Short mmCIF file of C-alpha atoms and ligand atoms in Angstrom, two decimals:
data_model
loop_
_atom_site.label_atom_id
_atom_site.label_comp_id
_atom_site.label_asym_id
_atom_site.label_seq_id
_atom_site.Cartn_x
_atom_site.Cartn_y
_atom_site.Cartn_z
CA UNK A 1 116.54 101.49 92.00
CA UNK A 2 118.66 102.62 94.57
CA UNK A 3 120.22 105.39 92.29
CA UNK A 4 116.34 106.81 91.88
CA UNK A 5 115.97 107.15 95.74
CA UNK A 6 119.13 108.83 96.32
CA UNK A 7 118.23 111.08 93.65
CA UNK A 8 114.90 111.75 94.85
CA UNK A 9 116.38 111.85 98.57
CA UNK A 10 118.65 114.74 97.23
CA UNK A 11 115.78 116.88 95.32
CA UNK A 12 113.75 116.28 98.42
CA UNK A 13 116.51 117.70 101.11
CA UNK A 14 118.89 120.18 98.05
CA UNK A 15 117.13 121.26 94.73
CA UNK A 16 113.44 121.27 96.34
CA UNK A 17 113.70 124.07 98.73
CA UNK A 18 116.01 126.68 95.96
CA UNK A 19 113.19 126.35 93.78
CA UNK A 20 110.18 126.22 96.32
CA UNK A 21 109.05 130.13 94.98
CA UNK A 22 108.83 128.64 91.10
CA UNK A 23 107.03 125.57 92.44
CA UNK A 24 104.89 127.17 94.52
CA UNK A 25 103.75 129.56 91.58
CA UNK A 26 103.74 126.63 89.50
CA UNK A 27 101.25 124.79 91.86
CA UNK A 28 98.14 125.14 90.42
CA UNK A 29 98.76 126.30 86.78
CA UNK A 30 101.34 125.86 83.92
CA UNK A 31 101.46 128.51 81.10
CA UNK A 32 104.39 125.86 78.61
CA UNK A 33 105.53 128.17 75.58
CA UNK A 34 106.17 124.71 73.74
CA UNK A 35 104.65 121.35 72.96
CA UNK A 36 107.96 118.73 72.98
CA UNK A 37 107.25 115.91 70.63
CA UNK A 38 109.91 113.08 71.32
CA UNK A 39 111.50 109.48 71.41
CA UNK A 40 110.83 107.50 74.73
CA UNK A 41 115.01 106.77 74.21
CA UNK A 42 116.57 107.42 77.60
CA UNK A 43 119.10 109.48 76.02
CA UNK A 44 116.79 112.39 74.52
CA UNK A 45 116.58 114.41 77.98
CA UNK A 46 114.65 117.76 77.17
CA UNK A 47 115.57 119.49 79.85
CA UNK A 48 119.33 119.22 79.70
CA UNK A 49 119.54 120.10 75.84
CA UNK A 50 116.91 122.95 75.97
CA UNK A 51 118.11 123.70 79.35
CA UNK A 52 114.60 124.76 80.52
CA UNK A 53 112.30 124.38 83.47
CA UNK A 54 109.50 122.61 85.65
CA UNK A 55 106.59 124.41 83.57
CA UNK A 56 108.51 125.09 80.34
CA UNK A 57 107.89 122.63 77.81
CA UNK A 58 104.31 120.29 77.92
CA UNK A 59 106.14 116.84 76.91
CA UNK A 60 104.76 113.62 74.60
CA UNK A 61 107.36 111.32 74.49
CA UNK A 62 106.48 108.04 72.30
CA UNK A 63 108.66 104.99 70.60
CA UNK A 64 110.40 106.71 67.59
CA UNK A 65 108.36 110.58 68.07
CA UNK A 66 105.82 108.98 65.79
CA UNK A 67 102.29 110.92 65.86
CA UNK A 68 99.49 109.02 64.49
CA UNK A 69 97.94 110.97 61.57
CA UNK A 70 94.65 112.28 63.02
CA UNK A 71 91.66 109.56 63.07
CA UNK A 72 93.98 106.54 62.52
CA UNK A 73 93.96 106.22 66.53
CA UNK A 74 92.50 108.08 69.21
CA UNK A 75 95.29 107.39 71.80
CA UNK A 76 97.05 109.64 74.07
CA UNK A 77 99.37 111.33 71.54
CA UNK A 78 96.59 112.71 69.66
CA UNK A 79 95.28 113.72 73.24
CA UNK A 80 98.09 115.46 74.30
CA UNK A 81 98.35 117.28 71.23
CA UNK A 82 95.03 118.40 71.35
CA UNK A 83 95.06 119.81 74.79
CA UNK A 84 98.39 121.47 74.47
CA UNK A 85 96.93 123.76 71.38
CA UNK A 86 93.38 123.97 72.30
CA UNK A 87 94.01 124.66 76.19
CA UNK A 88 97.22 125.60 77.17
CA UNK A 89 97.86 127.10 73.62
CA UNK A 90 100.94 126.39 73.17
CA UNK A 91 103.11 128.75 70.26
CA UNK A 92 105.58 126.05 69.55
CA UNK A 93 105.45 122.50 68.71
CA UNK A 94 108.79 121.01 68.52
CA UNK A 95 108.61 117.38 67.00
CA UNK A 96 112.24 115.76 67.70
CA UNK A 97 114.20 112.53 66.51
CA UNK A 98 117.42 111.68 67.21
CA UNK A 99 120.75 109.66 66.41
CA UNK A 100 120.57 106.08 66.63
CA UNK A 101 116.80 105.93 67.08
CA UNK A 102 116.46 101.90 67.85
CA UNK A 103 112.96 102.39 67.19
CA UNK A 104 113.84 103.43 62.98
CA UNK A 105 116.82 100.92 63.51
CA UNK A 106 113.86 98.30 63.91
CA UNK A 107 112.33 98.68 60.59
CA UNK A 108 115.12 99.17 58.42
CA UNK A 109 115.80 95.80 55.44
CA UNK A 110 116.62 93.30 54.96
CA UNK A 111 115.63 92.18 58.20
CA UNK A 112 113.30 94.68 60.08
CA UNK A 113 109.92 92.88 59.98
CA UNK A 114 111.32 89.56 61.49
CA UNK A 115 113.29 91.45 64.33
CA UNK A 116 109.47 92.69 65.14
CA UNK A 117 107.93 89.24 65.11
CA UNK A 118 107.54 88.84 68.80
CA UNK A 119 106.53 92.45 69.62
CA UNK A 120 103.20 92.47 67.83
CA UNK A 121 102.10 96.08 68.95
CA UNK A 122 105.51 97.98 68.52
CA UNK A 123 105.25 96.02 64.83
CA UNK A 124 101.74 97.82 64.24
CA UNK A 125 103.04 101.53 65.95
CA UNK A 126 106.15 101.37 63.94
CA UNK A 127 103.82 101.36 61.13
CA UNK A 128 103.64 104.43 61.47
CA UNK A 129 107.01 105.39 60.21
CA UNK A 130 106.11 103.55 56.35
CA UNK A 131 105.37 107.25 55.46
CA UNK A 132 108.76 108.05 56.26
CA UNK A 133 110.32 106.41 53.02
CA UNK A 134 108.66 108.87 50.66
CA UNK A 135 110.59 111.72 52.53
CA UNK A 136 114.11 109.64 52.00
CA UNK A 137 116.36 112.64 50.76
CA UNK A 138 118.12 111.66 47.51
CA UNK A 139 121.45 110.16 46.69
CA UNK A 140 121.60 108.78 50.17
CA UNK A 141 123.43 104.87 49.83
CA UNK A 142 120.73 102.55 50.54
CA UNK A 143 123.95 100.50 50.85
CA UNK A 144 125.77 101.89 53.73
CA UNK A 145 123.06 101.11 57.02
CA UNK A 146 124.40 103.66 59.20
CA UNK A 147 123.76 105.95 56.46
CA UNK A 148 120.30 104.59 55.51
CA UNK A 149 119.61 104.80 59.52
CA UNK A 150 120.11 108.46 59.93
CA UNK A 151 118.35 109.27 56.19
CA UNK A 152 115.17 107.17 57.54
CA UNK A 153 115.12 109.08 60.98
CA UNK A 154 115.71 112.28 59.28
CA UNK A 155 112.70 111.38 57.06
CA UNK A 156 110.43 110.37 59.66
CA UNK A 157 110.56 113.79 61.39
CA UNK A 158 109.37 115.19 57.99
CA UNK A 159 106.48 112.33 57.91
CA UNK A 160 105.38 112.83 61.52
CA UNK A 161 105.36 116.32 61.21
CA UNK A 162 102.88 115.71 58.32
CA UNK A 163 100.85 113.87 60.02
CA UNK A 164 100.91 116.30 62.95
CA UNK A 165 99.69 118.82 60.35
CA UNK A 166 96.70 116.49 60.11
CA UNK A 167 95.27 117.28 63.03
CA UNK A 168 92.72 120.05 63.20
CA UNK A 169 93.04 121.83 66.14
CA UNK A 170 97.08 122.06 64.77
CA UNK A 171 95.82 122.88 60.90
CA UNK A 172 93.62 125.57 62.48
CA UNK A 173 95.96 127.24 64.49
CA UNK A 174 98.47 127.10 62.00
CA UNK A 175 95.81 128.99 59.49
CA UNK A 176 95.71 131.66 62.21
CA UNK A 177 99.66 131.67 62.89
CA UNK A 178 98.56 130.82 66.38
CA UNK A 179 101.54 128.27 66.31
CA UNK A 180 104.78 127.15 64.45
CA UNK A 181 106.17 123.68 64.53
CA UNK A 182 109.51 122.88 64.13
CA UNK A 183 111.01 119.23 62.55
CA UNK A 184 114.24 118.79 64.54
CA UNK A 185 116.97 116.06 65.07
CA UNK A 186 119.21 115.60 67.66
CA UNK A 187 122.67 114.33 67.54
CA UNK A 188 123.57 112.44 71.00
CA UNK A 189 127.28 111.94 69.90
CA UNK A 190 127.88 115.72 69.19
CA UNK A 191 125.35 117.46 71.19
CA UNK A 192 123.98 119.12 67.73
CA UNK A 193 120.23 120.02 66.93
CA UNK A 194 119.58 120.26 62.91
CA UNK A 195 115.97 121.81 61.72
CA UNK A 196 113.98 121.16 58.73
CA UNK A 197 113.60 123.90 56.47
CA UNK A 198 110.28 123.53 54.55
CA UNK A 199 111.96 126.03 51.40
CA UNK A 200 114.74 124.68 51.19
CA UNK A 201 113.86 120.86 52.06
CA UNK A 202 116.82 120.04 53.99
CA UNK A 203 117.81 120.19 57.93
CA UNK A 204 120.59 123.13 58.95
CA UNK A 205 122.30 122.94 62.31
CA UNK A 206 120.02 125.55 64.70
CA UNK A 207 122.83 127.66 65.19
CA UNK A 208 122.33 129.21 61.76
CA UNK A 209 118.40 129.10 62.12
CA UNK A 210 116.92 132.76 62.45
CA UNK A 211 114.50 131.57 65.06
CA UNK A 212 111.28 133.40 64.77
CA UNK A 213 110.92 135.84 68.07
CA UNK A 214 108.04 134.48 70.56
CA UNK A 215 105.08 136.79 70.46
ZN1 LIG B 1 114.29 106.79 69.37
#
């Protein structure tokens, strides 16, 4: 706890007052290009990889970046999501998993539903991710676990994003190419970001993305 004070002891007395014009404009209104769709994991830091700012990115962080398909449950995911597109209209939604997500680790055989026993409501959320299997890409060895890990997480940024697509205030804007969403996955050992190509049906490193220009 200690750590958190000092930290907040230095951004009270050191990064506060550089930054006091963009807080001060930042006050009473936020204008975020992008809707940040993301593991809880401590290790996923938006800020540092995207290297943006207080206002850039309106953030939902949840165990495993799962997103409830709409009408399966009215929580604060579905909330957030709503908001972002209908009010702050965002352009981008990024939805973002990662390497060694514990929260796909969880539900992976042979022994993924007895890990789970004692945590009744991460059990039902991780239900979520069942979805994820029909988006396994092929070939991958169901034998090797780290492999089977990173296939499942790789697949459940295609499934969430589905069920993103669900929602209507996200199908509708997407009808009117009011926004774009983006599948992504994040490497924590090398720093990478790979994106899912809906043509082609497989993730490429960013780098070699042509990123559509913001309007
Ligand atoms: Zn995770």
């Amino acid at each position: 706890m200690q750590r958190l004070l000092d930290g907040y002891a230095k951004f009270r007395s050191d990064i506060f007052p550089r930054q006091k014009d963009r807080f001060r404009l930042l006050a009473d209104r936020q204008a975020p290009q992008a809707l940040f769709l993301t593991c809880a994991d401590s290790r996923v830091v938006p800020d540092m990889i995207l290297q943006t700012e207080p206002g850039d990115l309106f953030v939902c962080r949840t165990v495993g970046n799962i997103v409830p398909p709409h009408g399966q449950m009215a929580g604060g995911v579905s909330s957030t999501i709503e908001y972002a597109v209908e009010v702050l209209m965002v352009r981008h939604i990024i939805l973002c998993g990662h390497s060694d997500c514990g929260a796909i680790k969880a539900v992976l055989p042979p022994d993924g539903k007895e890990k789970l026993a004692h945590l009744p409501i991460t059990a039902q959320w991780l239900g979520f991710v069942e979805s994820a299997w029909r988006h396994l890409e092929p070939g991958v060895n169901a034998g090797d676990p780290h492999a089977l890990h990173t296939a499942l997480i790789h697949a459940n940024v295609i499934a969430q994003l589905e069920n993103l697509k669900t929602h209507p205030e996200v199908a509708r804007a997407l009808v009117h190419h009011n926004v774009q969403v983006h599948g992504w996955y994040y490497d924590i050992l090398t720093g990478v970001i790979e994106t899912w190509d809906e043509q082609t049906r497989e993730f490429t490193s960013l780098e070699q993305t042509e990123l559509t220009a913001d309007r």
